[in-house]
Short mmCIF file of C-alpha atoms in Angstrom, two decimals:
data_model
loop_
_atom_site.label_atom_id
_atom_site.label_comp_id
_atom_site.label_asym_id
_atom_site.label_seq_id
_atom_site.Cartn_x
_atom_site.Cartn_y
_atom_site.Cartn_z
CA MET Q 4 -3.01 1.38 -41.70
CA ALA Q 5 0.14 2.76 -40.06
CA PRO Q 6 0.92 1.62 -36.51
CA ILE Q 7 0.01 3.99 -33.69
CA LEU Q 8 3.56 3.60 -32.30
CA SER Q 9 6.75 2.84 -34.17
CA VAL Q 10 10.08 2.38 -32.37
CA ARG Q 11 12.88 2.40 -34.93
CA ASP Q 12 16.33 1.05 -34.07
CA VAL Q 13 16.35 2.75 -30.66
CA SER Q 14 19.37 2.50 -28.35
CA ARG Q 15 20.03 4.03 -24.96
CA ARG Q 16 23.38 4.06 -23.22
CA PHE Q 17 24.25 5.24 -19.71
CA GLN Q 18 27.96 6.00 -19.26
CA GLY Q 19 29.08 2.97 -21.19
CA LEU Q 20 26.21 0.68 -20.13
CA THR Q 21 23.90 -0.21 -23.01
CA ALA Q 22 20.37 -0.49 -21.61
CA LEU Q 23 18.71 -0.84 -25.03
CA ASN Q 24 20.44 -1.79 -28.25
CA GLY Q 25 18.76 -1.35 -31.63
CA VAL Q 26 15.20 -2.02 -30.46
CA SER Q 27 12.49 -1.83 -33.12
CA LEU Q 28 8.81 -2.59 -32.74
CA ASP Q 29 5.46 -1.49 -34.14
CA VAL Q 30 2.25 -1.36 -32.12
CA GLU Q 31 -1.07 -1.47 -33.91
CA GLU Q 32 -3.88 0.79 -32.79
CA SER Q 33 -6.42 -0.77 -30.38
CA SER Q 34 -4.13 -3.67 -29.53
CA ILE Q 35 -2.92 -5.02 -26.18
CA VAL Q 36 0.80 -5.71 -26.30
CA GLY Q 37 3.08 -7.23 -23.69
CA VAL Q 38 6.76 -6.54 -23.08
CA ILE Q 39 8.48 -9.26 -21.09
CA GLY Q 40 12.00 -10.28 -20.19
CA PRO Q 41 14.26 -10.89 -17.19
CA ASN Q 42 15.14 -8.16 -14.71
CA GLY Q 43 17.52 -5.69 -16.30
CA ALA Q 44 16.36 -6.50 -19.83
CA GLY Q 45 15.52 -2.85 -20.55
CA LYS Q 46 11.72 -2.92 -20.22
CA THR Q 47 11.29 0.10 -17.97
CA THR Q 48 14.00 1.97 -19.91
CA LEU Q 49 11.83 1.48 -23.00
CA PHE Q 50 8.82 2.97 -21.18
CA ASN Q 51 10.95 5.89 -19.99
CA LEU Q 52 11.98 6.57 -23.58
CA LEU Q 53 8.41 6.40 -24.84
CA THR Q 54 7.24 8.94 -22.25
CA GLY Q 55 10.16 11.34 -22.52
CA PHE Q 56 11.91 10.61 -19.22
CA TYR Q 57 14.95 9.66 -21.31
CA LYS Q 58 16.06 10.60 -24.80
CA PRO Q 59 17.36 7.85 -27.10
CA THR Q 60 21.08 7.75 -27.69
CA SER Q 61 20.14 6.83 -31.25
CA GLY Q 62 17.04 5.83 -33.18
CA GLU Q 63 13.57 7.32 -33.57
CA ILE Q 64 10.17 7.03 -31.89
CA TRP Q 65 7.05 7.88 -33.90
CA PHE Q 66 3.57 8.23 -32.41
CA ARG Q 67 0.47 8.75 -34.54
CA GLY Q 68 2.60 9.85 -37.47
CA SER Q 69 4.76 12.36 -35.59
CA ARG Q 70 8.25 11.95 -34.22
CA VAL Q 71 8.21 12.30 -30.42
CA ASP Q 72 11.65 11.24 -29.21
CA GLY Q 73 13.33 14.20 -27.55
CA LEU Q 74 10.08 16.05 -26.82
CA PRO Q 75 9.52 17.17 -23.20
CA LEU Q 76 7.32 15.02 -20.99
CA HIS Q 77 4.31 17.32 -21.08
CA ARG Q 78 4.33 17.45 -24.89
CA ILE Q 79 4.34 13.65 -25.10
CA ALA Q 80 1.53 13.44 -22.53
CA ALA Q 81 -0.47 16.01 -24.50
CA ALA Q 82 0.11 13.98 -27.66
CA GLY Q 83 -1.73 11.08 -26.02
CA ILE Q 84 0.69 8.83 -24.11
CA SER Q 85 0.19 8.18 -20.40
CA ARG Q 86 1.57 5.60 -18.00
CA THR Q 87 1.51 3.96 -14.60
CA PHE Q 88 4.59 2.96 -12.64
CA GLN Q 89 6.03 -0.25 -11.20
CA ASN Q 90 6.14 1.45 -7.80
CA ILE Q 91 2.87 3.22 -7.12
CA ARG Q 92 3.25 7.00 -7.43
CA LEU Q 93 0.08 8.52 -6.08
CA PHE Q 94 -0.33 11.69 -4.04
CA SER Q 95 -0.91 9.76 -0.85
CA ASN Q 96 -2.29 12.68 1.20
CA MET Q 97 -4.77 13.67 -1.50
CA THR Q 98 -8.13 12.04 -2.07
CA ALA Q 99 -8.83 9.67 -4.91
CA ILE Q 100 -10.75 12.30 -6.86
CA GLU Q 101 -8.01 14.90 -6.30
CA ASN Q 102 -5.46 12.47 -7.76
CA VAL Q 103 -7.59 12.08 -10.86
CA LEU Q 104 -8.15 15.83 -11.16
CA VAL Q 105 -4.38 16.29 -11.22
CA GLY Q 106 -4.32 13.96 -14.22
CA GLN Q 107 -6.87 16.16 -15.99
CA HIS Q 108 -4.83 19.36 -15.77
CA LEU Q 109 -3.84 19.32 -19.46
CA HIS Q 110 -7.49 19.49 -20.47
CA LEU Q 111 -8.92 22.05 -18.04
CA GLN Q 112 -10.42 24.96 -19.99
CA THR Q 113 -9.61 27.72 -17.49
CA ASN Q 114 -6.70 30.02 -16.83
CA ILE Q 115 -5.38 31.99 -13.89
CA ALA Q 116 -7.23 35.19 -14.84
CA THR Q 117 -10.69 33.59 -15.02
CA ALA Q 118 -10.02 31.67 -11.79
CA VAL Q 119 -9.00 34.82 -9.88
CA LEU Q 120 -12.02 36.73 -11.16
CA GLY Q 121 -14.33 33.87 -10.27
CA LEU Q 122 -16.02 33.96 -13.66
CA PRO Q 123 -18.84 31.48 -14.39
CA ALA Q 124 -16.66 29.72 -16.96
CA THR Q 125 -14.32 28.69 -14.17
CA THR Q 126 -17.11 27.27 -12.03
CA ASN Q 127 -18.60 25.37 -14.96
CA ALA Q 128 -15.23 23.95 -15.98
CA GLU Q 129 -14.45 22.86 -12.45
CA GLN Q 130 -17.83 21.17 -12.09
CA HIS Q 131 -17.37 19.37 -15.39
CA ALA Q 132 -13.86 18.25 -14.34
CA VAL Q 133 -15.25 16.78 -11.12
CA GLU Q 134 -17.98 14.93 -13.03
CA VAL Q 135 -15.42 13.50 -15.46
CA ALA Q 136 -13.13 12.48 -12.58
CA VAL Q 137 -16.00 10.66 -10.87
CA ALA Q 138 -16.70 8.81 -14.12
CA HIS Q 139 -13.05 7.75 -14.41
CA LEU Q 140 -13.09 6.43 -10.84
CA ARG Q 141 -16.27 4.46 -11.51
CA PHE Q 142 -14.73 3.02 -14.67
CA ALA Q 143 -11.76 1.84 -12.61
CA GLY Q 144 -14.02 0.20 -10.02
CA LEU Q 145 -13.64 2.94 -7.41
CA GLY Q 146 -17.16 4.33 -7.36
CA GLY Q 147 -17.96 5.64 -3.89
CA ARG Q 148 -14.29 6.00 -2.97
CA GLU Q 149 -13.89 9.51 -4.37
CA ASN Q 150 -13.17 11.20 -1.03
CA GLU Q 151 -10.95 8.48 0.42
CA LEU Q 152 -7.31 9.46 0.91
CA ALA Q 153 -5.13 7.56 -1.54
CA ARG Q 154 -2.98 6.18 1.28
CA ASN Q 155 -6.04 4.61 2.89
CA LEU Q 156 -7.05 2.65 -0.20
CA ALA Q 157 -6.23 -1.05 -0.41
CA TYR Q 158 -3.22 -1.96 -2.53
CA GLY Q 159 -5.31 -3.18 -5.47
CA GLU Q 160 -7.44 -0.04 -5.29
CA GLN Q 161 -4.32 2.13 -5.44
CA ARG Q 162 -3.32 0.33 -8.64
CA ARG Q 163 -6.76 1.07 -10.05
CA LEU Q 164 -6.49 4.70 -8.98
CA GLU Q 165 -3.25 5.01 -10.94
CA ILE Q 166 -5.10 3.81 -14.03
CA ALA Q 167 -7.98 6.23 -13.38
CA ARG Q 168 -5.46 9.08 -13.19
CA ALA Q 169 -3.72 7.88 -16.34
CA ILE Q 170 -6.93 7.82 -18.39
CA ALA Q 171 -7.75 11.33 -17.16
CA LEU Q 172 -5.10 12.48 -19.65
CA ARG Q 173 -7.36 11.13 -22.43
CA PRO Q 174 -4.58 8.94 -23.81
CA LYS Q 175 -4.55 7.10 -27.08
CA LEU Q 176 -1.79 4.85 -25.69
CA ILE Q 177 -1.36 3.81 -22.07
CA LEU Q 178 1.76 2.12 -20.70
CA LEU Q 179 1.20 -0.12 -17.67
CA ASP Q 180 4.35 -1.03 -15.73
CA GLU Q 181 3.64 -4.30 -13.87
CA PRO Q 182 -0.04 -3.54 -13.19
CA THR Q 183 -0.60 -6.80 -11.24
CA ALA Q 184 2.59 -6.72 -9.16
CA GLY Q 185 1.82 -7.88 -5.62
CA MET Q 186 -1.73 -8.94 -6.44
CA ASN Q 187 -3.39 -12.22 -5.59
CA PRO Q 188 -5.00 -14.27 -8.40
CA GLY Q 189 -8.44 -12.74 -7.86
CA GLU Q 190 -7.10 -9.19 -8.02
CA SER Q 191 -5.03 -10.08 -11.08
CA ASP Q 192 -8.11 -11.43 -12.86
CA ALA Q 193 -9.98 -8.22 -12.08
CA MET Q 194 -7.07 -6.20 -13.48
CA ILE Q 195 -7.12 -8.28 -16.67
CA GLY Q 196 -10.76 -7.31 -17.05
CA LEU Q 197 -9.96 -3.63 -16.54
CA ILE Q 198 -7.14 -3.75 -19.10
CA ARG Q 199 -9.49 -5.29 -21.66
CA ARG Q 200 -12.06 -2.55 -20.96
CA LEU Q 201 -9.45 0.14 -21.57
CA ARG Q 202 -9.21 -1.12 -25.12
CA ASP Q 203 -12.74 -2.32 -25.74
CA GLU Q 204 -14.69 0.55 -24.13
CA LEU Q 205 -12.29 3.49 -24.31
CA GLY Q 206 -10.44 2.56 -27.49
CA VAL Q 207 -7.05 2.93 -25.80
CA THR Q 208 -4.04 0.99 -27.06
CA VAL Q 209 -2.25 -0.77 -24.20
CA ILE Q 210 1.36 -1.82 -23.71
CA LEU Q 211 2.16 -3.58 -20.47
CA ILE Q 212 5.27 -4.82 -18.73
CA GLU Q 213 4.33 -7.82 -16.65
CA HIS Q 214 6.04 -10.70 -14.86
CA GLN Q 215 2.93 -12.76 -14.20
CA MET Q 216 2.83 -14.99 -17.24
CA ARG Q 217 -0.75 -15.99 -16.58
CA VAL Q 218 -1.69 -12.33 -17.01
CA VAL Q 219 0.48 -11.84 -20.09
CA MET Q 220 -0.89 -14.92 -21.82
CA GLY Q 221 -4.43 -14.09 -20.73
CA VAL Q 222 -4.70 -10.54 -22.02
CA CYS Q 223 -1.95 -9.78 -24.57
CA GLU Q 224 -2.48 -10.36 -28.27
CA TYR Q 225 1.16 -9.78 -29.16
CA ILE Q 226 4.35 -9.98 -27.12
CA THR Q 227 7.85 -8.54 -27.46
CA VAL Q 228 10.62 -10.23 -25.47
CA LEU Q 229 13.71 -8.29 -24.39
CA ASP Q 230 16.97 -9.70 -23.08
CA HIS Q 231 20.07 -7.63 -22.28
CA GLY Q 232 18.51 -4.67 -24.05
CA GLU Q 233 17.77 -6.46 -27.31
CA VAL Q 234 14.62 -7.90 -28.85
CA ILE Q 235 14.99 -11.68 -28.95
CA ALA Q 236 11.46 -12.61 -29.99
CA MET Q 237 8.14 -11.18 -31.13
CA GLY Q 238 4.87 -12.89 -31.77
CA THR Q 239 1.59 -14.15 -30.42
CA PRO Q 240 1.51 -15.69 -26.95
CA THR Q 241 1.63 -19.17 -28.48
CA GLU Q 242 4.61 -18.31 -30.67
CA VAL Q 243 6.51 -16.80 -27.75
CA GLN Q 244 5.70 -19.75 -25.50
CA ASN Q 245 7.36 -22.08 -27.95
CA ASP Q 246 10.34 -19.92 -28.92
CA GLN Q 247 13.48 -21.77 -27.88
CA ARG Q 248 15.53 -18.61 -27.45
CA VAL Q 249 12.92 -17.17 -25.09
CA ILE Q 250 12.82 -20.37 -23.07
CA GLU Q 251 16.60 -20.41 -22.74
CA ALA Q 252 17.05 -16.71 -21.95
CA TYR Q 253 14.07 -16.02 -19.75
CA LEU Q 254 12.02 -19.11 -19.09
CA GLY Q 255 14.53 -21.83 -18.41
CA THR Q 256 12.59 -23.00 -15.37
CA GLY Q 257 9.54 -23.60 -17.53
CA HIS Q 258 7.40 -21.03 -15.75
CA LEU Q 259 6.10 -19.63 -19.02
CA LYS Q 260 4.16 -22.79 -19.67
CA SER Q 261 3.12 -23.18 -16.03
CA GLY Q 262 1.92 -19.58 -15.88
CA ALA Q 263 3.80 -18.77 -12.70
CA ALA Q 264 5.31 -15.39 -11.99
CA GLU Q 265 8.99 -14.74 -12.36
#
């Protein structure tokens, strides 16, 4: 079966700086894949290419059999790719459920005319959207927090709200940019459980950037390692742990084996 995502010899340059150089990788459907590497390795640039924030300088990106590099952001989102960010980007003065409803906008079955006229179809669609949003919040562990302002949620809850909003797009692939950043071990363990449920219960393929090696080794089935914009290793967690080039480039202090964060 063809991979759900195929990155083919992709490069991205910014005014002479090469952020990614000839990166290729395939992601199998219903897998959980990690992307690791030192700061500046090109990890977030890769995510920005996959979601349409940047266009590749060269190379191709294929998703579910269609080429998506160069498409506008909303077309890529509609195709089934959603993401969270390293720095939380919620609408802080909106409630949790309002944040999730924003994420559902691509799938609302109403238009301006029916909304203005107040037709029953609008009311029914809005009610259904609210019910779906509540279900997403419950899935993310935020049941009962629907009407809480996003800014008043605890840090770990805000991370979960980002995921609830991301799944509101009904993605086939979700990109998580450092989902456990700033979390204590208990919160990180809970996030590992949520990531597994994204795949196991929703059937979503997951790619995550993560610096906490305990998380990477605990949840990822396959790992790609970037350094200076190039892929230096690919493999299972065990294979990556024992790759000498990875140890020298990224893990010289031995924190891969100890499981400590970078």
